[in-house]
mmCIF file of C-alpha atoms in Angstrom:
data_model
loop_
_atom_site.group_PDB
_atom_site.id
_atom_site.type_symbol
_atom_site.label_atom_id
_atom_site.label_comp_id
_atom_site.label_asym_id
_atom_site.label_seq_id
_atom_site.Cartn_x
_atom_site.Cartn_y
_atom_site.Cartn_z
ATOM 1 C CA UNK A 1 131.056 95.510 82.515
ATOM 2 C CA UNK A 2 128.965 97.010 79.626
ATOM 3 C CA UNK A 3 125.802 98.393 80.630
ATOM 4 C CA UNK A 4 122.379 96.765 80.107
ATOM 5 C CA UNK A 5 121.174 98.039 76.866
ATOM 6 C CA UNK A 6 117.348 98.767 77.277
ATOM 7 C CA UNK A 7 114.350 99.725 75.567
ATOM 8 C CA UNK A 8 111.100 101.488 76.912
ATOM 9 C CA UNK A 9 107.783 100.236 75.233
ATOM 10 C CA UNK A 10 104.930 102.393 75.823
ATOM 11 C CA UNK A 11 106.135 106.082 75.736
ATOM 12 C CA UNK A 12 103.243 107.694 78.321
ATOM 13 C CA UNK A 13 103.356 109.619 80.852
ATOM 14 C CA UNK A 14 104.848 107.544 83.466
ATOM 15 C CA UNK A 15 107.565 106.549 81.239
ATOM 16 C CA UNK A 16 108.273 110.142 80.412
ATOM 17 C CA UNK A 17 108.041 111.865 84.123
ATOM 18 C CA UNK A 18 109.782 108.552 85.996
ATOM 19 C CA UNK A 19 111.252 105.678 84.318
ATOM 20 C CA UNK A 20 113.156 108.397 81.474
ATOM 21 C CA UNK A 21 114.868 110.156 84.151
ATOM 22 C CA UNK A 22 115.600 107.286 86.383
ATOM 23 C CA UNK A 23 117.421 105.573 83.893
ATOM 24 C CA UNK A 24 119.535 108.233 83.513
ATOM 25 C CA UNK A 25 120.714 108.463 86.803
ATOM 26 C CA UNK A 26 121.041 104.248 87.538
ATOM 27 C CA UNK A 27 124.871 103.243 86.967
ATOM 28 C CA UNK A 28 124.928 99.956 84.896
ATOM 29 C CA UNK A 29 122.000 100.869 82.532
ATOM 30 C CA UNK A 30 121.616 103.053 79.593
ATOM 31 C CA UNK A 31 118.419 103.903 76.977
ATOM 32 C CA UNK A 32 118.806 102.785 73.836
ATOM 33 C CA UNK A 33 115.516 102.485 71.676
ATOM 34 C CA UNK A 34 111.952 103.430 72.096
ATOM 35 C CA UNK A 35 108.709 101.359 70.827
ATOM 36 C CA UNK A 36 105.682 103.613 71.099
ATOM 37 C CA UNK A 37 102.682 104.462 69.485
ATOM 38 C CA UNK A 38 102.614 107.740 70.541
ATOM 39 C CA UNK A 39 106.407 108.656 69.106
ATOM 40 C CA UNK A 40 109.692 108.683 70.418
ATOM 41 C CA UNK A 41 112.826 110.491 71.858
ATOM 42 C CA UNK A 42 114.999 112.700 70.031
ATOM 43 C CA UNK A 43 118.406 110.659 69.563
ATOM 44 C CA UNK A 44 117.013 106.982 69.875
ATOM 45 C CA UNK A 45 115.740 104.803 67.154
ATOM 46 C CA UNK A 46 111.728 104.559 67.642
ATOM 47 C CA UNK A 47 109.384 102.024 66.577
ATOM 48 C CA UNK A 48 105.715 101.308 66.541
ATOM 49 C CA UNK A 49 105.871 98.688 68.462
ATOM 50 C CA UNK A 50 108.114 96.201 70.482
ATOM 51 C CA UNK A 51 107.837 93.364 67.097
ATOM 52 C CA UNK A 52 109.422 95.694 65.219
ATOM 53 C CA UNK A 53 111.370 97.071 67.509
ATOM 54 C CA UNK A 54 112.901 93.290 68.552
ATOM 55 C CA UNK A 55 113.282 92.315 64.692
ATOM 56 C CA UNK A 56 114.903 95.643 62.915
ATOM 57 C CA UNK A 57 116.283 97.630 66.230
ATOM 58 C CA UNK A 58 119.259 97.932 67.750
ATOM 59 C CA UNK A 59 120.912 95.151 69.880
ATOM 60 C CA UNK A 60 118.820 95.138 73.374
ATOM 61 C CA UNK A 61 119.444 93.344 76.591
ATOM 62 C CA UNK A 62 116.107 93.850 78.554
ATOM 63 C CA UNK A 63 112.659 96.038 78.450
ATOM 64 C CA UNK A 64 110.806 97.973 80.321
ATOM 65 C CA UNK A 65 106.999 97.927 79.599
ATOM 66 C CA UNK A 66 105.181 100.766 79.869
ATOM 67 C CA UNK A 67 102.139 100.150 78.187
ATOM 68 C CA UNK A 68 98.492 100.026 79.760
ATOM 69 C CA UNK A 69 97.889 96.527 82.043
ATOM 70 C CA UNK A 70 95.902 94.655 78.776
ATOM 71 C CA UNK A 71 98.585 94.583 76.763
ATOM 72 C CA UNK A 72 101.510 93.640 78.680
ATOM 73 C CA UNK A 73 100.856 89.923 79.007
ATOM 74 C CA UNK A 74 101.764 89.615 75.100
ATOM 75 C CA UNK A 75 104.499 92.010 75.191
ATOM 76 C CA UNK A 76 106.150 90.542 78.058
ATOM 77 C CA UNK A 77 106.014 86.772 76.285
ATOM 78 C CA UNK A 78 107.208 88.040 73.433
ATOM 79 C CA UNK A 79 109.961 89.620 74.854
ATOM 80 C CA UNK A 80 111.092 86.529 76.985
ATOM 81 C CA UNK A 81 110.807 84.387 73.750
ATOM 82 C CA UNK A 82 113.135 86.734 72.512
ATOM 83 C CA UNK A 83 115.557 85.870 75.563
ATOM 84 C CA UNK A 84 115.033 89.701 76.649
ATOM 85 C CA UNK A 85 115.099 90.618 80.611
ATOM 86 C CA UNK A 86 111.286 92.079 81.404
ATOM 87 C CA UNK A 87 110.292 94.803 83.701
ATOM 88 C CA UNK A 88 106.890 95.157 84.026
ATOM 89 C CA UNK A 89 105.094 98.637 85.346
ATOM 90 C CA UNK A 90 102.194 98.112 88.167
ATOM 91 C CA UNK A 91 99.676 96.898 87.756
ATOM 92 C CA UNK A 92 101.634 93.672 86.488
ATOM 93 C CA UNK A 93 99.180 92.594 84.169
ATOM 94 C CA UNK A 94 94.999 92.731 83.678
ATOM 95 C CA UNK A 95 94.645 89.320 85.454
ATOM 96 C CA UNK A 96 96.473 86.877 87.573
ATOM 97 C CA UNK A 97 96.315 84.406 85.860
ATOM 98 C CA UNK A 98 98.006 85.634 83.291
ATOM 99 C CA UNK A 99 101.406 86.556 85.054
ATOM 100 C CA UNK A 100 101.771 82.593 86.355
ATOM 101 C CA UNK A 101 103.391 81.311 82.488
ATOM 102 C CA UNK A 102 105.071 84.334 82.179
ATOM 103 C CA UNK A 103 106.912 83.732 85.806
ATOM 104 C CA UNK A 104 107.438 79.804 84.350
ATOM 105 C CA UNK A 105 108.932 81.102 81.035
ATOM 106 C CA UNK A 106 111.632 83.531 82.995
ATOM 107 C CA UNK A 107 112.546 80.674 84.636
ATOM 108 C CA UNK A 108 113.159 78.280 82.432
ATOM 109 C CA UNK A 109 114.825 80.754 80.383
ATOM 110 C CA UNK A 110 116.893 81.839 83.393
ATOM 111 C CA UNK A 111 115.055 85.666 82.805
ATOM 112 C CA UNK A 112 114.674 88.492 84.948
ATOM 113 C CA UNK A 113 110.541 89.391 85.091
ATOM 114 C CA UNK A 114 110.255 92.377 87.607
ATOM 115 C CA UNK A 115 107.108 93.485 88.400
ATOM 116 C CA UNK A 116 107.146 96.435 90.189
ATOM 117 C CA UNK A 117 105.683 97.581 92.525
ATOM 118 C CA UNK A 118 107.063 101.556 93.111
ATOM 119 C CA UNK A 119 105.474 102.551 96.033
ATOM 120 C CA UNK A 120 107.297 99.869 97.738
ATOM 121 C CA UNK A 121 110.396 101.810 97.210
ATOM 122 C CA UNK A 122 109.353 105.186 99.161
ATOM 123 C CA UNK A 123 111.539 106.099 101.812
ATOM 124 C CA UNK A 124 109.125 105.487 104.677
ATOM 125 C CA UNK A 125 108.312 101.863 104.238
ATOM 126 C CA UNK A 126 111.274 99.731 105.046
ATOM 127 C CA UNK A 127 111.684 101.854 108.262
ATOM 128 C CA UNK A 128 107.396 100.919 108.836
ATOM 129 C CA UNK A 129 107.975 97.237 108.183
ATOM 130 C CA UNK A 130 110.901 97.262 110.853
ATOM 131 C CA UNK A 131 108.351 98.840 113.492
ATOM 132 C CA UNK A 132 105.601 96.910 112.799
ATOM 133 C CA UNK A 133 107.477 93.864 113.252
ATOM 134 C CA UNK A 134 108.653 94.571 116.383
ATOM 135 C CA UNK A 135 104.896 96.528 117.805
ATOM 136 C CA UNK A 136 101.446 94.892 117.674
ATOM 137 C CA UNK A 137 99.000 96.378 114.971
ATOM 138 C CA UNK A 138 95.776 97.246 116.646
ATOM 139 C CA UNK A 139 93.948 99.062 113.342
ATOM 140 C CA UNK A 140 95.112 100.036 109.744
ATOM 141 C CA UNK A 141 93.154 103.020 108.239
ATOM 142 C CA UNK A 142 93.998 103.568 104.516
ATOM 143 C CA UNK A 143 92.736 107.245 102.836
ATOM 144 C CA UNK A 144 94.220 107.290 99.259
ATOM 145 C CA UNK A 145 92.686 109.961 96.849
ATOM 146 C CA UNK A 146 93.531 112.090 94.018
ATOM 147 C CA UNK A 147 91.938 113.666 91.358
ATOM 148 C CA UNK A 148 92.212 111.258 88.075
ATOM 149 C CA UNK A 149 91.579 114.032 85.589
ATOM 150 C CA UNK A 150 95.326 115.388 87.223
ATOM 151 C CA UNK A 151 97.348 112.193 87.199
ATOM 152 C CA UNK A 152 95.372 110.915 84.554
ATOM 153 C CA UNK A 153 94.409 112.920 81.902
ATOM 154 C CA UNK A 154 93.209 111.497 78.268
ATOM 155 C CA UNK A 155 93.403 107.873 79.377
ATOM 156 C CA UNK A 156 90.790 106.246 78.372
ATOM 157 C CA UNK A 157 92.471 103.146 79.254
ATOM 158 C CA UNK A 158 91.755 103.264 82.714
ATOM 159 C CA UNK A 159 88.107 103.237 82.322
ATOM 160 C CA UNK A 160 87.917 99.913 80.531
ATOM 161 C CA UNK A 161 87.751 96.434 81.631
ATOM 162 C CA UNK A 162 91.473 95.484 83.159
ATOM 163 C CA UNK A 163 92.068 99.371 83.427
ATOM 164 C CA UNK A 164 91.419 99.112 87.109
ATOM 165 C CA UNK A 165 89.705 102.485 87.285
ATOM 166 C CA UNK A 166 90.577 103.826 90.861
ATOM 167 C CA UNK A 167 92.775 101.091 91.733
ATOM 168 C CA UNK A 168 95.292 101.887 89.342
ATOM 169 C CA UNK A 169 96.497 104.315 92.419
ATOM 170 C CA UNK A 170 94.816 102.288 95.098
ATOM 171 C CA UNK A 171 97.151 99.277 94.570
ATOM 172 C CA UNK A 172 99.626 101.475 95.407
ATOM 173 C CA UNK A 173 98.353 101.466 98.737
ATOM 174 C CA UNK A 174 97.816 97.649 98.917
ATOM 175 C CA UNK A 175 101.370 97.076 97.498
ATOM 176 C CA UNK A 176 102.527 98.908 100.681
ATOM 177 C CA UNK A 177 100.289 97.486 103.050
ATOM 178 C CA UNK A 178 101.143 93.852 102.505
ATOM 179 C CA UNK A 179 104.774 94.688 102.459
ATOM 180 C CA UNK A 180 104.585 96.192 106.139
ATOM 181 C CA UNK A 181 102.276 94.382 107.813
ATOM 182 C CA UNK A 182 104.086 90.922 109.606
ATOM 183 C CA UNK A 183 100.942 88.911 108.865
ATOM 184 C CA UNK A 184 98.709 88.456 105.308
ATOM 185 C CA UNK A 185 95.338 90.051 105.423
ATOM 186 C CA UNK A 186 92.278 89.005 103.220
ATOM 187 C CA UNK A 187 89.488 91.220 102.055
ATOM 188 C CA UNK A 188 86.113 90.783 104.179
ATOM 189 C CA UNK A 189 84.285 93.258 102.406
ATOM 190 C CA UNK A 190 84.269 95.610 99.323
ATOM 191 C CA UNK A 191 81.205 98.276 98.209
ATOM 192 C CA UNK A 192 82.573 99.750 94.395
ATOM 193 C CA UNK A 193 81.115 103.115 92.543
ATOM 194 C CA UNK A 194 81.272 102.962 88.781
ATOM 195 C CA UNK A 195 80.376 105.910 86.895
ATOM 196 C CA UNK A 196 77.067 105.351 84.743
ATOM 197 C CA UNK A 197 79.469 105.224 81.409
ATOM 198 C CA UNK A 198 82.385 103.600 82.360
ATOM 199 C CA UNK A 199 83.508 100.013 83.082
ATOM 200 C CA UNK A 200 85.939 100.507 85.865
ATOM 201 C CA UNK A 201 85.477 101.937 89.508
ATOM 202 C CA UNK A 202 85.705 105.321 90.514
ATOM 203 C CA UNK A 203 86.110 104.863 93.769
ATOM 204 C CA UNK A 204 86.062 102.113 96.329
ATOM 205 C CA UNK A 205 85.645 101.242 100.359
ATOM 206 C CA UNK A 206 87.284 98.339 101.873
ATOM 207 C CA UNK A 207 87.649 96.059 104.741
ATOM 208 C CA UNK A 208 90.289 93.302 105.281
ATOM 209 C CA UNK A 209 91.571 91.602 108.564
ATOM 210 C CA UNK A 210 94.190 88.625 109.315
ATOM 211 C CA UNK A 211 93.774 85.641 111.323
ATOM 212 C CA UNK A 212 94.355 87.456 114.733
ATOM 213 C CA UNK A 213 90.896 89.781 113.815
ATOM 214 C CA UNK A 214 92.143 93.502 113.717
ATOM 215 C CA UNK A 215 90.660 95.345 110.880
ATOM 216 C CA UNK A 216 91.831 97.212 107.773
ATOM 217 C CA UNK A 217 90.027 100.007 106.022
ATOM 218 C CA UNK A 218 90.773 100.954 102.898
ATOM 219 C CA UNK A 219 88.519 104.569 101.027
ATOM 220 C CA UNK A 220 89.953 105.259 97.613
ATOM 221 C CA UNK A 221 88.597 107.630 95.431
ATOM 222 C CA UNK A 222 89.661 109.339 92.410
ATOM 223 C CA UNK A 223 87.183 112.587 92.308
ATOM 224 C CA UNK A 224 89.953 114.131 94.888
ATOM 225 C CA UNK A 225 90.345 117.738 93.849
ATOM 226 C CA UNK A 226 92.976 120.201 95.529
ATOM 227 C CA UNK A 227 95.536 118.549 97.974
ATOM 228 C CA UNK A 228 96.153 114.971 97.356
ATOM 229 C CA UNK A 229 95.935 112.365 99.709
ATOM 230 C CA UNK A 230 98.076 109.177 100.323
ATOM 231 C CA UNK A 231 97.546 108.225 103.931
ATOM 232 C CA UNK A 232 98.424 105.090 106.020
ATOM 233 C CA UNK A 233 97.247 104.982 109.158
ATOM 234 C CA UNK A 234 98.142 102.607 111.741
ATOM 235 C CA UNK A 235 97.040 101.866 115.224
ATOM 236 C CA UNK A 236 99.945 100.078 117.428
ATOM 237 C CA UNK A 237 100.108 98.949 121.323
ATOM 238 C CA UNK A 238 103.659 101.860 120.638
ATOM 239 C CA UNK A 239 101.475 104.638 118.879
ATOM 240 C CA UNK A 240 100.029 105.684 115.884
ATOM 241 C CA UNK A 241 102.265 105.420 113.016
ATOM 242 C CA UNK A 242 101.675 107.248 109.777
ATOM 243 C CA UNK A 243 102.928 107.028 106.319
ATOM 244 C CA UNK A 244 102.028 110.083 104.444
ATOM 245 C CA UNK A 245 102.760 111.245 100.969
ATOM 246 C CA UNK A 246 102.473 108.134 99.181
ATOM 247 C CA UNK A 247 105.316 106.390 102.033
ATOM 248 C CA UNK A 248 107.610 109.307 101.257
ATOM 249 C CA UNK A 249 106.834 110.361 105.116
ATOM 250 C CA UNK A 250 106.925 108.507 108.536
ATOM 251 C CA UNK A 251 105.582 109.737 111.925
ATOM 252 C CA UNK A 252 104.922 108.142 115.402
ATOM 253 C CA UNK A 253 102.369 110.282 117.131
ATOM 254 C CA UNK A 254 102.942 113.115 115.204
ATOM 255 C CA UNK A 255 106.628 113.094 115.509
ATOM 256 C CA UNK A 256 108.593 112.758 112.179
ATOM 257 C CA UNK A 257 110.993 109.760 111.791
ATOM 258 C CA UNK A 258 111.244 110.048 108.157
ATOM 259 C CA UNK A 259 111.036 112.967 105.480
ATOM 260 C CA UNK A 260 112.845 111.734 102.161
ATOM 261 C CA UNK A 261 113.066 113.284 98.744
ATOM 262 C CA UNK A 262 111.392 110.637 96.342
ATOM 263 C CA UNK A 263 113.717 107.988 94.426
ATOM 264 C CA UNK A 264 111.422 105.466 93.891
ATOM 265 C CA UNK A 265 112.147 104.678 90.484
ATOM 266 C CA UNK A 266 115.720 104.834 90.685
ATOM 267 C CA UNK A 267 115.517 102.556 93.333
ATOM 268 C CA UNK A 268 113.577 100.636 90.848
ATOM 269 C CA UNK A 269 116.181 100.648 88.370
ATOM 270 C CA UNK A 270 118.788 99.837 90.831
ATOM 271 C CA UNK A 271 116.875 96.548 91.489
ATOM 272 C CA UNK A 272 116.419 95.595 87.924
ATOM 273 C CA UNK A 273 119.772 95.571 87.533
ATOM 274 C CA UNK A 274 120.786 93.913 91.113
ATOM 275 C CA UNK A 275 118.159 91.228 89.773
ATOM 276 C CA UNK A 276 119.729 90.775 86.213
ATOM 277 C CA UNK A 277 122.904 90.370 87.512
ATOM 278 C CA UNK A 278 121.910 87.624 89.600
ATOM 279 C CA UNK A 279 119.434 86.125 87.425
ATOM 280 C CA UNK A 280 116.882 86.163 89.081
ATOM 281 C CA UNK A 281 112.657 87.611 89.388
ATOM 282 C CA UNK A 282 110.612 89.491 91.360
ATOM 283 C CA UNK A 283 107.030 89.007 90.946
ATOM 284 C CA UNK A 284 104.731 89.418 93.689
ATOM 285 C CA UNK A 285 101.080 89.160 92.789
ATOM 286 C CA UNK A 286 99.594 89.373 96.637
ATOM 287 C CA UNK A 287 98.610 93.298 95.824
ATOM 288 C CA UNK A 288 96.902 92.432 92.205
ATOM 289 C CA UNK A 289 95.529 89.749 93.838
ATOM 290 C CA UNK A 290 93.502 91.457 96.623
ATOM 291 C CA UNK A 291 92.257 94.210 93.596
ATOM 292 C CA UNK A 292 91.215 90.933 91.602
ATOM 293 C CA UNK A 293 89.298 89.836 95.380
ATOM 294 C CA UNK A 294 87.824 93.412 95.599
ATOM 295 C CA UNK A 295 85.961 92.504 92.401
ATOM 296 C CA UNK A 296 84.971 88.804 92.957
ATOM 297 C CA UNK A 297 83.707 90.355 96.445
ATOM 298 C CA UNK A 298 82.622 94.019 95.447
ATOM 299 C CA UNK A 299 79.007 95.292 95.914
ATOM 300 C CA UNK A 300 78.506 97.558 92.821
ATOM 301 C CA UNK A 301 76.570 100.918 93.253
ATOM 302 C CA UNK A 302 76.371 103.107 89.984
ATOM 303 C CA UNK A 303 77.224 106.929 90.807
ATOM 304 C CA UNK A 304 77.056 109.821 88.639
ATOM 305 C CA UNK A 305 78.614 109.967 84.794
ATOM 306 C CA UNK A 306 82.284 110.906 84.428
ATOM 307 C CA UNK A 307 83.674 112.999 81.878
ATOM 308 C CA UNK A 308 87.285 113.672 81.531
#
């Protein structure tokens, strides 16, 4: 079987450091244009943008969007009006509601839309979901910070309305946390800090619970500077288990059960094309849908100008 011919629009940094090299090592899919503002690859036919790129490129099977969460929406319809296979980087999309015609137009179209969600895909989650379901959860502490002008440097994106601000990387921790946990949870409380000159948090405290009344607490921040830290904490009637490093570690007690190099975005890949094959989506908005709860709940407190 020929491989899935794809093309990466939005050529950032995330598409450089991950989805690039992931590609290259996932059997059954192969680069074959870029559409990017910001340039392109040495070797591959670029274009400005994914119009031009869908009505004067090369023949393409599916996409990969890269671009910042406001844009997406129109990139991804256009794409599945062009009977193209989406993948969609997280955040999904700037809204909810939003995703819901996109997920209607896959299917009538029989499309793949993937939204990812990459943290999903570390090596210490599965194994966390499989202990959880089996051990009563007692408390959930969530500590996930890192220093913005590091991970994100230049993007002024972020800062604006739909950028998400410091839950770009918190819904990282959210996508995680509802994949583990063997019950929903809903957001009881939410305090927000937005820099004076920006539109977007910088960092944010949380507090969810499920029907049964244990609590979740969730500090992000993204003023984090030295170490970084992606913690998930969790209180069980077996132990304290604790993802660290993003879910790319797993103790009980402070033994290790899990210490994995990172492939979450081959993994990612390998999905895509598991899902293509079989024609079918992924699209799971419960993560974008607790950020899009932290601001319908969210006590706003103005901190201190940021400057990248």
């Amino acid at each position: 079987m020929s491989p899935i011919r794809l093309a990466i629009v939005g050529l950032g940094k995330i598409a450089r450091d991950q989805h690039i090299p992931a590609i290259a090592k996932t059997d059954g899919i192969e680069l074959v244009a870029i559409a990017s503002r910001h340039g392109g690859l040495d070797g591959l036919p670029w274009f400005t943008d994914i119009e031009s790129l869908l009505a004067e490129g090369p023949a393409i099977d599916a996409v990969a969007l890269c671009t910042p969460p406001q844009v997406r929406r129109q990139q991804a319809a256009v794409a599945l009006a062009a009977g193209k296979q989406v993948l969609l980087e997280k955040p999904p999309g700037a809204t909810v509601s939003e995703l819901l015609p996109l997920i209607q137009a896959a299917k009538n179209g029989s499309q793949t839309l993937f939204a990812t969600w990459h943290s999903r895909f570390s090596p210490a989650v599965k194994p966390a979901r499989a202990f959880l379901a089996e051990h009563g959860v007692r408390r959930v502490e969530i500590e996930w910070k890192e220093d913005v002008r590091v991970w994100h440097p230049g993007q002024a994106w972020i800062w604006e309305p739909g950028g998400l601000g410091v839950f770009d990387p918190g819904i990282n921790a959210l996508s995680i946390l509802t994949d583990i946990l063997p019950a929903p949870v809903f957001l009881t409380r939410a305090e927000l800090a937005f820099p004076a000159n920006r539109d977007a948090p910088i960092a944010a405290d949380l507090a969810f619970s499920d029907s049964s009344g244990f609590p979740v607490n969730a500090a992000f921040d993204f003023r984090q500077t030295g170490p970084q830290t992606w913690d998930i904490r969790v209180e069980t009637d077996a132990g304290q288990l604790v993802l660290g490093k993003g879910g790319a570690t797993l103790s009980l007690d402070g033994k290790a059960l899990i210490g994995e190099p990172e492939a979450e975005y081959p993994n990612i890949y390998k999905r895509f094309v598991e899902l293509i094959a079989a024609r079918e989506s992924d699209v799971d908005l419960t993560p974008l849908q607790h950020v899009a709860d932290a601001f319908l709940l969210g006590r706003r407190t103005t901190v201190e100008d940021f400057e990248d």
